[in-house]
PDB file of C-alpha atoms and ligand atoms in Angstrom:
ATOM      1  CA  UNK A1187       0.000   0.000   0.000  1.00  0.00           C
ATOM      2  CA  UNK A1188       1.205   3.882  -0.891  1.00  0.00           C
ATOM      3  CA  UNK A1189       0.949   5.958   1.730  1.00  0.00           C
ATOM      4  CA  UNK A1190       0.888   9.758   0.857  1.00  0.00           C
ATOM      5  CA  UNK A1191       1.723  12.507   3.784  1.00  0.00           C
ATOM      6  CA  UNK A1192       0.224  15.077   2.014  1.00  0.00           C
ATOM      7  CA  UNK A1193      -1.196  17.064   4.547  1.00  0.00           C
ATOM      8  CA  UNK A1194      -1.333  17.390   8.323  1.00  0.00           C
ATOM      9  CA  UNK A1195      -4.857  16.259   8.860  1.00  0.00           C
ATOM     10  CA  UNK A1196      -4.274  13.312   6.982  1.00  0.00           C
ATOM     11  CA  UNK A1197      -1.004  12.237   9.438  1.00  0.00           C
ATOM     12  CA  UNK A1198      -2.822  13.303  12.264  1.00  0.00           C
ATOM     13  CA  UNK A1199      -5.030  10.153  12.233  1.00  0.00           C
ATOM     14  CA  UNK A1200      -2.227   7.976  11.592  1.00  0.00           C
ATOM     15  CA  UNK A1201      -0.238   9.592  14.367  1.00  0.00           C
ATOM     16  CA  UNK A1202      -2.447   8.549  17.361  1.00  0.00           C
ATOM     17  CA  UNK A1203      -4.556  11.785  17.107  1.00  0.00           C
ATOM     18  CA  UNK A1204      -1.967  14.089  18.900  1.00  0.00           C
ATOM     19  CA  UNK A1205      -3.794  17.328  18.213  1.00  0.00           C
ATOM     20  CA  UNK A1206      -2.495  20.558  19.502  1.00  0.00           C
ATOM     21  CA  UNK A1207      -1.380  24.097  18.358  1.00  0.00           C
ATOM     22  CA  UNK A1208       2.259  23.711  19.420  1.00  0.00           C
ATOM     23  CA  UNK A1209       2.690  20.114  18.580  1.00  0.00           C
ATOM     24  CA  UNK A1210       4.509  19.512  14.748  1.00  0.00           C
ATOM     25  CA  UNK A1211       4.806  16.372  13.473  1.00  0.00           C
ATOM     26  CA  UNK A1212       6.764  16.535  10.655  1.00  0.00           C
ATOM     27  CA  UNK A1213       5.586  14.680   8.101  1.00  0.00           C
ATOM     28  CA  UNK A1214       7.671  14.782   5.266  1.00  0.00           C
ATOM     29  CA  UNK A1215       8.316  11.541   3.491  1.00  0.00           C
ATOM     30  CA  UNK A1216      11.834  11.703   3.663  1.00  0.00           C
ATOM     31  CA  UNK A1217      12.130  11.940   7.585  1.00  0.00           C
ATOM     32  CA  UNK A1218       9.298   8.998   7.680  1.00  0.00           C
ATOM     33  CA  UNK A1219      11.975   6.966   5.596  1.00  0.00           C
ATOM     34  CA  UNK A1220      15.122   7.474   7.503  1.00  0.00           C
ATOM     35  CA  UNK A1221      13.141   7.221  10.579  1.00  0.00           C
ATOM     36  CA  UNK A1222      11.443   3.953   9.744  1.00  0.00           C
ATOM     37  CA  UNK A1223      15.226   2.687   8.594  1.00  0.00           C
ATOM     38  CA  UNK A1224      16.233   4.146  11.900  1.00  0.00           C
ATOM     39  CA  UNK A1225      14.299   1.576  14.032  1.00  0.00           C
ATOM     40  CA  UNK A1226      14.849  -1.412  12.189  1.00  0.00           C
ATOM     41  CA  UNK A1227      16.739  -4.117  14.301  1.00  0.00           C
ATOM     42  CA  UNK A1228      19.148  -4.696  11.103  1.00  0.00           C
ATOM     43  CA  UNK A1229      19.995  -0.799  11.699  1.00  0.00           C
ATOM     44  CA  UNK A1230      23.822  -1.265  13.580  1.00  0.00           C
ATOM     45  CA  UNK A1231      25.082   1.593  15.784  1.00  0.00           C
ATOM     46  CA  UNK A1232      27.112   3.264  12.605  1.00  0.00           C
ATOM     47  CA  UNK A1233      24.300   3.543  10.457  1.00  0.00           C
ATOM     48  CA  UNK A1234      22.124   4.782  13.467  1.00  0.00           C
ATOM     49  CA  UNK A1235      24.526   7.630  14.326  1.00  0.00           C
ATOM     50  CA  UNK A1236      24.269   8.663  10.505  1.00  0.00           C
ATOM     51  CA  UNK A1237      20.611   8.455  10.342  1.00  0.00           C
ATOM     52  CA  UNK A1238      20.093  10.302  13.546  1.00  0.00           C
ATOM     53  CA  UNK A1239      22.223  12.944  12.527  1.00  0.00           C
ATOM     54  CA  UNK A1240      20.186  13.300   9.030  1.00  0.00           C
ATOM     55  CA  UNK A1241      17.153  13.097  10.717  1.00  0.00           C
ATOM     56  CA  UNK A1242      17.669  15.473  13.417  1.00  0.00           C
ATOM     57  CA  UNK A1243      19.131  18.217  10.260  1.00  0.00           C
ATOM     58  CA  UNK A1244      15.893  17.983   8.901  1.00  0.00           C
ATOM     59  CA  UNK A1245      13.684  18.086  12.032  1.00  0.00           C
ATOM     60  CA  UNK A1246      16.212  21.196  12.983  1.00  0.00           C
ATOM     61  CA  UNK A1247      15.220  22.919   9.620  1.00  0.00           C
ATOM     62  CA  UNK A1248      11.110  22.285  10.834  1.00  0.00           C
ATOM     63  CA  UNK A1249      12.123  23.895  13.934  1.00  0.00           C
ATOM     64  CA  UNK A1250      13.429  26.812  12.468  1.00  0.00           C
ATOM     65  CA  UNK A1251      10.882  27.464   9.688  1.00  0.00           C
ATOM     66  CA  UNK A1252       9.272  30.325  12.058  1.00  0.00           C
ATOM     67  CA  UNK A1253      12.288  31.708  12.966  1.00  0.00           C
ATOM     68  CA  UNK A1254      11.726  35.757  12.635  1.00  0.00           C
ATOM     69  CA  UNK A1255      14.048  37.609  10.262  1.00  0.00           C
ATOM     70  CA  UNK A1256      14.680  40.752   9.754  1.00  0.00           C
ATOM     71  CA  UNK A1257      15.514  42.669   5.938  1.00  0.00           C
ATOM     72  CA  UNK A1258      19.329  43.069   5.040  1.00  0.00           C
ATOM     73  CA  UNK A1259      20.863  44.945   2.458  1.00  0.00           C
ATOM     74  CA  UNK A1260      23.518  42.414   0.851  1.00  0.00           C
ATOM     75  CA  UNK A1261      26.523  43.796  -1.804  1.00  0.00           C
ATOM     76  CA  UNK A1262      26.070  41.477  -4.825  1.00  0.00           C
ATOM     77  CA  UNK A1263      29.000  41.624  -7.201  1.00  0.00           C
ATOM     78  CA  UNK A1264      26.562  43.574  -9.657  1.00  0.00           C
ATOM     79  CA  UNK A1265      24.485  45.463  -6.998  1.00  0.00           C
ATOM     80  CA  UNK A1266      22.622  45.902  -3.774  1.00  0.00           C
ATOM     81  CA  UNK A1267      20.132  42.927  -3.346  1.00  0.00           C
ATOM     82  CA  UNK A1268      17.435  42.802  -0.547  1.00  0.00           C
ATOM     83  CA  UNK A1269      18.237  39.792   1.615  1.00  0.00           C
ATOM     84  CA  UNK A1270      17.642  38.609   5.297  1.00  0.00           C
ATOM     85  CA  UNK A1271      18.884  37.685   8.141  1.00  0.00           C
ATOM     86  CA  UNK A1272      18.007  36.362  11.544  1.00  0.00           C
ATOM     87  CA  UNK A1273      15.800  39.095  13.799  1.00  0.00           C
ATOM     88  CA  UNK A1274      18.131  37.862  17.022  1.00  0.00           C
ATOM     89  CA  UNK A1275      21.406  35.557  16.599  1.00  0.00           C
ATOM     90  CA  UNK A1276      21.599  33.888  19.717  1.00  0.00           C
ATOM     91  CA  UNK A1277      20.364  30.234  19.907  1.00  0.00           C
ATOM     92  CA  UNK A1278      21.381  27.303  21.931  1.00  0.00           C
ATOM     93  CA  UNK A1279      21.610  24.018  21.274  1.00  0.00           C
ATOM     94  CA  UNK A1280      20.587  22.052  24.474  1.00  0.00           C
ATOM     95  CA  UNK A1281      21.350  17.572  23.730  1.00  0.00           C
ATOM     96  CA  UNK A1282      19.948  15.910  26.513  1.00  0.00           C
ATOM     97  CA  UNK A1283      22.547  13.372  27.763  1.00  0.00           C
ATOM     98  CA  UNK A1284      23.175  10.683  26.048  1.00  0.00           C
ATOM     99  CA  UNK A1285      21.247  10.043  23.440  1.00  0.00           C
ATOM    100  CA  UNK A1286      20.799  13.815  22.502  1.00  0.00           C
ATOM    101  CA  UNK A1287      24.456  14.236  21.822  1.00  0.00           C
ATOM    102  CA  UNK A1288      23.952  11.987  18.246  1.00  0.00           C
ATOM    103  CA  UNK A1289      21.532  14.665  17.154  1.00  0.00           C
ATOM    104  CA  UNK A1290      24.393  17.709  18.083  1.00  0.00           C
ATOM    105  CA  UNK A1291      26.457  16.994  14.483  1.00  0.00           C
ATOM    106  CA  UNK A1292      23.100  17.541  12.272  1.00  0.00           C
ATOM    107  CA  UNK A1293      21.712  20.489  14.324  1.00  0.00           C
ATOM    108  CA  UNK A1294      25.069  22.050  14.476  1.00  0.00           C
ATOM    109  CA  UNK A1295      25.658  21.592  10.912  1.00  0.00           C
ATOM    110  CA  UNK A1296      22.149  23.963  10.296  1.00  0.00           C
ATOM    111  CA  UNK A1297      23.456  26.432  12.805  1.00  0.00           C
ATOM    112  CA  UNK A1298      26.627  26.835  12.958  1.00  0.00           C
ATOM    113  CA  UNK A1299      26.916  29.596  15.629  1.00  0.00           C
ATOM    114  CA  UNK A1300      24.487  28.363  17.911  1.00  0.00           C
ATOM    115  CA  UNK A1301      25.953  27.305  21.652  1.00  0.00           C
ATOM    116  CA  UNK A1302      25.520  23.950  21.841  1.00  0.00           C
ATOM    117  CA  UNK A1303      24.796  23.459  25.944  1.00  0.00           C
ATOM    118  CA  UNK A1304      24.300  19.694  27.464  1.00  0.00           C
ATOM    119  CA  UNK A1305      21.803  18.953  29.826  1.00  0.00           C
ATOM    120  CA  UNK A1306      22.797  15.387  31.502  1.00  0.00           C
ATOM    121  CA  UNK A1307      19.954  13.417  32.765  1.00  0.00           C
ATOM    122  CA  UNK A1308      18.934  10.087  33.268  1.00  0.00           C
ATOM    123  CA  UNK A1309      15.590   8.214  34.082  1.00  0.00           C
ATOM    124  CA  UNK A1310      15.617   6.114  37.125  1.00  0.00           C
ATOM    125  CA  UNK A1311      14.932   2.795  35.811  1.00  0.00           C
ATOM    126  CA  UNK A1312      12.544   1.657  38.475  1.00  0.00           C
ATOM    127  CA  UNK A1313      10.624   4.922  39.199  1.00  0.00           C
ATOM    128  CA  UNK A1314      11.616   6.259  35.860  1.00  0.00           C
ATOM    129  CA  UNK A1315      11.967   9.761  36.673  1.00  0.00           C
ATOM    130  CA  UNK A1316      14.431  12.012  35.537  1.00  0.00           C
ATOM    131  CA  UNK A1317      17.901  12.277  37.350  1.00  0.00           C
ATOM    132  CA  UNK A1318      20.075  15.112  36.945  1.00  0.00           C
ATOM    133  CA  UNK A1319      23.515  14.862  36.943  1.00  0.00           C
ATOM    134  CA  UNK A1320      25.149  17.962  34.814  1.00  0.00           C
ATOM    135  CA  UNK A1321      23.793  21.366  34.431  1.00  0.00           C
ATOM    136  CA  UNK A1322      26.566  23.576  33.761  1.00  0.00           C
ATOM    137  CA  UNK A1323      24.681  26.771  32.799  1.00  0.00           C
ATOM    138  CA  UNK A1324      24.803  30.407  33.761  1.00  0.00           C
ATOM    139  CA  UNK A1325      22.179  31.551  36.507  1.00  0.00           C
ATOM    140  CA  UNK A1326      20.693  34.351  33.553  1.00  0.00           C
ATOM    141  CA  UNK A1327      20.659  33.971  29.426  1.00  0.00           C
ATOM    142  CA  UNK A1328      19.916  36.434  27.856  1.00  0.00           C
ATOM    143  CA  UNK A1329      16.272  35.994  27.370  1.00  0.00           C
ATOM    144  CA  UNK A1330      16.101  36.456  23.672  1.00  0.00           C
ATOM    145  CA  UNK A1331      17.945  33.604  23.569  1.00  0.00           C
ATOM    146  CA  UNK A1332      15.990  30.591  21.954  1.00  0.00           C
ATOM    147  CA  UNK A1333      16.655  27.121  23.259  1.00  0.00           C
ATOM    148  CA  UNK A1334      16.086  24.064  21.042  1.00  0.00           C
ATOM    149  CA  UNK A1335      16.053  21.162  23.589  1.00  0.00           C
ATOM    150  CA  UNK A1336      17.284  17.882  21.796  1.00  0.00           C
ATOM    151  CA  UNK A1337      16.835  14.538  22.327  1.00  0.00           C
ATOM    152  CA  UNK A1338      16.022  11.124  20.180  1.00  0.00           C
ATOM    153  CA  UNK A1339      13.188  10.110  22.568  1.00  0.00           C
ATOM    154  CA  UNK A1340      10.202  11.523  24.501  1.00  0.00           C
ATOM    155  CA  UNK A1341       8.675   8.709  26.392  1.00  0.00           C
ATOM    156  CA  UNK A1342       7.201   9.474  29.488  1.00  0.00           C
ATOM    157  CA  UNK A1343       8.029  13.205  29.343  1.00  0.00           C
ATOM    158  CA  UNK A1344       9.713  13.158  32.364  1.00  0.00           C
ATOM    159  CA  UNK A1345      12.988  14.175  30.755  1.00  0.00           C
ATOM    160  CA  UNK A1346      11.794  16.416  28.446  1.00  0.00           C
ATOM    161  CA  UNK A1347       9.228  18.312  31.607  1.00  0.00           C
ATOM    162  CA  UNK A1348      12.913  19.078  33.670  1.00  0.00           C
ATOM    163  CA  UNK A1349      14.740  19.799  30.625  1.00  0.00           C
ATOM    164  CA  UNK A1350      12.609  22.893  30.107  1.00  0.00           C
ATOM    165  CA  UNK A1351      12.316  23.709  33.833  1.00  0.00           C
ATOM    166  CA  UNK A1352      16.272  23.992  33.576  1.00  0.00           C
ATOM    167  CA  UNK A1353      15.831  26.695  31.133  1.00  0.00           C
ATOM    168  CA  UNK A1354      12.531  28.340  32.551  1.00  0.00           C
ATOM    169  CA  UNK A1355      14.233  28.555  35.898  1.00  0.00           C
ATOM    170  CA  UNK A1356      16.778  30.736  33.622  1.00  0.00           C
ATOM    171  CA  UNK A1357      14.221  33.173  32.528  1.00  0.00           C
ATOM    172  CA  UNK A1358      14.398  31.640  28.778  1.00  0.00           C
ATOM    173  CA  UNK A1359      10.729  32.170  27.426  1.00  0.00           C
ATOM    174  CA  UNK A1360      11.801  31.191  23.521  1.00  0.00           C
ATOM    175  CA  UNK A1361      11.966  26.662  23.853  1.00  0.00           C
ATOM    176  CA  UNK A1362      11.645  24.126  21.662  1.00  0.00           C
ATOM    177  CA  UNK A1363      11.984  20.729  21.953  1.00  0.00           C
ATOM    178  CA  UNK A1364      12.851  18.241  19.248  1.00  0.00           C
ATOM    179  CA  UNK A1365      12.913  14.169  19.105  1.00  0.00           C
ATOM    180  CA  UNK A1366      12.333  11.676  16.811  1.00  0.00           C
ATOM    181  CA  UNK A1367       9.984   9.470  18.253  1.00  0.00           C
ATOM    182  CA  UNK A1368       7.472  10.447  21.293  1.00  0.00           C
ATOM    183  CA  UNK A1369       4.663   8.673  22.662  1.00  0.00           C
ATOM    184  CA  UNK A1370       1.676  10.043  22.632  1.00  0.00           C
ATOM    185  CA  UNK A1371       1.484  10.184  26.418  1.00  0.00           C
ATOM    186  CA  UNK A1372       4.542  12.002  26.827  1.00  0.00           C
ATOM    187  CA  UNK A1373       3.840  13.969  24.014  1.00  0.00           C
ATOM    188  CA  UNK A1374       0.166  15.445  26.487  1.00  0.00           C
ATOM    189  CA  UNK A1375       2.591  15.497  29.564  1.00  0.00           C
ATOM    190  CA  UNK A1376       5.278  17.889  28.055  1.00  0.00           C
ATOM    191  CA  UNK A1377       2.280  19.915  26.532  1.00  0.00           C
ATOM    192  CA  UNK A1378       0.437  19.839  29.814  1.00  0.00           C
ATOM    193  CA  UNK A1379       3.393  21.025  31.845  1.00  0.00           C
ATOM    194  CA  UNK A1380       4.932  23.279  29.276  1.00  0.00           C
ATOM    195  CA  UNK A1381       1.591  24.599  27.240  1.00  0.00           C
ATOM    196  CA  UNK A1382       4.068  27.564  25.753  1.00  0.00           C
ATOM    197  CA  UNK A1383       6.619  25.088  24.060  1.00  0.00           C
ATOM    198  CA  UNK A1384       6.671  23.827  20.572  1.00  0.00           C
ATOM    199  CA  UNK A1385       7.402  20.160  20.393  1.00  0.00           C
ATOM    200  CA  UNK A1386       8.960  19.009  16.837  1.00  0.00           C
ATOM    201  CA  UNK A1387       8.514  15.423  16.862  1.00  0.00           C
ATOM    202  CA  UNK A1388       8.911  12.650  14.089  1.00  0.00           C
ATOM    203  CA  UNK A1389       6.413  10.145  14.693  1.00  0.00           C
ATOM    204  CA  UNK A1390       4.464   9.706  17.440  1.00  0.00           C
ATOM    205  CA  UNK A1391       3.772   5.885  18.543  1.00  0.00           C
ATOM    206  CA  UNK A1392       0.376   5.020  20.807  1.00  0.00           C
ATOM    207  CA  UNK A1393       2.068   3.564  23.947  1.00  0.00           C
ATOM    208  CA  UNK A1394       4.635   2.951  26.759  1.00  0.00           C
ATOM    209  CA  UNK A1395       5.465  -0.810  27.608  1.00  0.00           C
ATOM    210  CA  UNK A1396       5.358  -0.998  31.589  1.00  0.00           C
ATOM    211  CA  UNK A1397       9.299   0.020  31.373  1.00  0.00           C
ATOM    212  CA  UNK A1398       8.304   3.258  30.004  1.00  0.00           C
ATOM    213  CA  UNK A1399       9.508   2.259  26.364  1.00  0.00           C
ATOM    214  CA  UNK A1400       8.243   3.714  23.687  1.00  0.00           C
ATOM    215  CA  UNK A1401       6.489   0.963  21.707  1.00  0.00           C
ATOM    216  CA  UNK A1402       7.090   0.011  18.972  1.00  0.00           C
ATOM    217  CA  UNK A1403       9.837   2.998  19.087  1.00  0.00           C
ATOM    218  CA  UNK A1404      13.381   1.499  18.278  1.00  0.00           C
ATOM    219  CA  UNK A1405      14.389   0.101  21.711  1.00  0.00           C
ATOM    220  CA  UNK A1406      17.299   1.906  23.874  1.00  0.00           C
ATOM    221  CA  UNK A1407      18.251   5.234  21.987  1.00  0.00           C
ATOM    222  CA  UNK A1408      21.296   5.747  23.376  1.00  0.00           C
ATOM    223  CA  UNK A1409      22.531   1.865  23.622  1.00  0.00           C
ATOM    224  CA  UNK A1410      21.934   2.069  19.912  1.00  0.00           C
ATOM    225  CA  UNK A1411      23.778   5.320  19.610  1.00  0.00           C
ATOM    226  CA  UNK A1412      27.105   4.023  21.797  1.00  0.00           C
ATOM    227  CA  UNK A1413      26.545   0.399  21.297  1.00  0.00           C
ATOM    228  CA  UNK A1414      26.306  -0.331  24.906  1.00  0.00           C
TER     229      UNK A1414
HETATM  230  C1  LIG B1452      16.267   8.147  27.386  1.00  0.00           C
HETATM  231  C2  LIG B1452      16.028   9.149  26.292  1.00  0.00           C
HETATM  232  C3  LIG B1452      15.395  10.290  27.040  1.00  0.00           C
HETATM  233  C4  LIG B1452      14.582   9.594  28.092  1.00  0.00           C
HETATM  234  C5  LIG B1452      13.152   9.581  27.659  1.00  0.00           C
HETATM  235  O1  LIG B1452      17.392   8.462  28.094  1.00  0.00           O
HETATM  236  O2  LIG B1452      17.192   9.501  25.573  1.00  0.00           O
HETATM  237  O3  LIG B1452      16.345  11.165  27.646  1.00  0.00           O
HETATM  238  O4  LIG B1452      15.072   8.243  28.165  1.00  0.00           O
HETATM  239  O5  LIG B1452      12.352   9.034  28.624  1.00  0.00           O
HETATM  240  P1  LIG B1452      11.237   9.878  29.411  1.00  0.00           P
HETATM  241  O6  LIG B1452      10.474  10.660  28.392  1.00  0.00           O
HETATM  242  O7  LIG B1452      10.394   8.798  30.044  1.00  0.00           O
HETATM  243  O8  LIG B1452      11.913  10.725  30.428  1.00  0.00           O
HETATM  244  P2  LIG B1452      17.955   7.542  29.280  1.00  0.00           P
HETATM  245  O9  LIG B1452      17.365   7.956  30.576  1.00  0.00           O
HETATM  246  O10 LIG B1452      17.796   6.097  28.904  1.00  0.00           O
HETATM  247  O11 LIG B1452      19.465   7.947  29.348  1.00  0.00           O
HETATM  248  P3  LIG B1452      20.644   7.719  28.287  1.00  0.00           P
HETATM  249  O12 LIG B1452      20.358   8.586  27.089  1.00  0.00           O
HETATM  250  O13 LIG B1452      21.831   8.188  29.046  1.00  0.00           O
HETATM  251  O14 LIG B1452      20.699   6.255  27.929  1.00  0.00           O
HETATM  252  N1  LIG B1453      14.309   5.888  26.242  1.00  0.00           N
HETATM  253  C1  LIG B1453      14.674   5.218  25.122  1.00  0.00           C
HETATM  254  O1  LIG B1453      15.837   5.271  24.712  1.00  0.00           O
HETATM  255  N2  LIG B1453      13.748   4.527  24.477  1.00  0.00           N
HETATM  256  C2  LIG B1453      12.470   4.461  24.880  1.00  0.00           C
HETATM  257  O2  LIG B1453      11.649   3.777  24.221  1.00  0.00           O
HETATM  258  C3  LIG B1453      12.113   5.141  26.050  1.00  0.00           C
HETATM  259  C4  LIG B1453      13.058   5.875  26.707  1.00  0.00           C
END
């Protein structure tokens, strides 16, 4: 059978029904591709790095597609042409730890300048709720700053939820968060706690296993990554 993604309403149905102002899925048929690739079990940890990376460039590019810009005047070799350029310049990069780092080389690649800052935290396997173990940031950002949270998986939100406090707590109002996969009940717990985010997500899968894996997902993100 063909599948088209040809519009948003169309994908919505197919992607558990996750309807919400701030919540794209992006659709396009050449992230559903590398993503489907990505969670194959014949996918080894070389090929997963690379897809992660091209993934995450695209899903970065989503992200960005509202970015405000401002007019520039730019010398041509023949003459003045009209051009833009970004309305504020300074954007961080935020992996969370580990898994987020395989996402840094694509994102970076789309914005070169940006800070790239890592948020370390793990879920507690039993309780699974978020542990934090590095936050290295300053106590103020600038708060024009904008702050695009990274990381492969949002499963139970948990990580996702304290990954924007960090920033909140900062005074940062501009966040986004990106993954490739999310389940749909993490995806309505980051949106609940955090109703002023945008979430870019890949695909959205209907459930959590009772180890808070996404399901079908692609298993452990960042064994896959590291081959641990
Ligand atoms: C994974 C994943 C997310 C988190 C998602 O990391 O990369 O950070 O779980 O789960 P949640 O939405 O239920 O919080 P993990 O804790 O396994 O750490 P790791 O990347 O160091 O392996
Ligand atoms: N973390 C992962 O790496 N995978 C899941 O399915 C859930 C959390």
């Amino acid at each position: 059978m063909m599948v088209r993604f040809s519009n948003w309403n169309g994908f919505k149905i197919m992607q558990n029904e996750i309807s919400h102002k701030n919540v794209k899925i992006c659709n396009h048929p050449l992230i559903q591709v590398l993503i489907s690739d990505l969670r194959s079990t014949e996918t080894n940890s070389i090929r997963f790095r690379r897809l992660v990376k091209e993934v995450s460039r695209h899903i970065v590019y989503e992200a960005l597609s509202d970015v405000p810009v401002k007019t520039v005047e730019v010398q041509t070799p023949l003459a003045i042409a009209q051009g833009y350029g970004f309305e504020y310049s300074d954007f961080i990069l935020a992996p969370i730890l580990r898994a987020g780092l395989s996402m840094i080389d694509g994102a970076i690649e789309t914005l070169p300048l940006a800070q790239v800052r890592h948020i370390g935290l793990y879920r507690n396997e039993e309780t699974l709720q978020p542990v934090e173990y590095y936050v290295k940031l300053p106590e103020t950002i600038h708060s024009d700053t904008s702050v695009l949270i990274m990381d492969p998986m949002l499963a139970t939100g948990g990580s996702a939820i304290s990954a924007v406090d960090v920033f909140k707590k900062r005074g940062i109002k501009k966040i986004k968060f990106m993954c490739l996969i999310s389940a749909a009940p993490g995806v309505n717990a980051l949106i609940t706690a955090h109703p002023d985010i945008q979430i870019y997500t890949g695909v959205v899968d209907s459930e959590l296993n009772s180890n808070g894996y996404i399901v079908p997902g692609l298993g452990d993100a960042g064994d896959r990554c590291f081959g641990t």
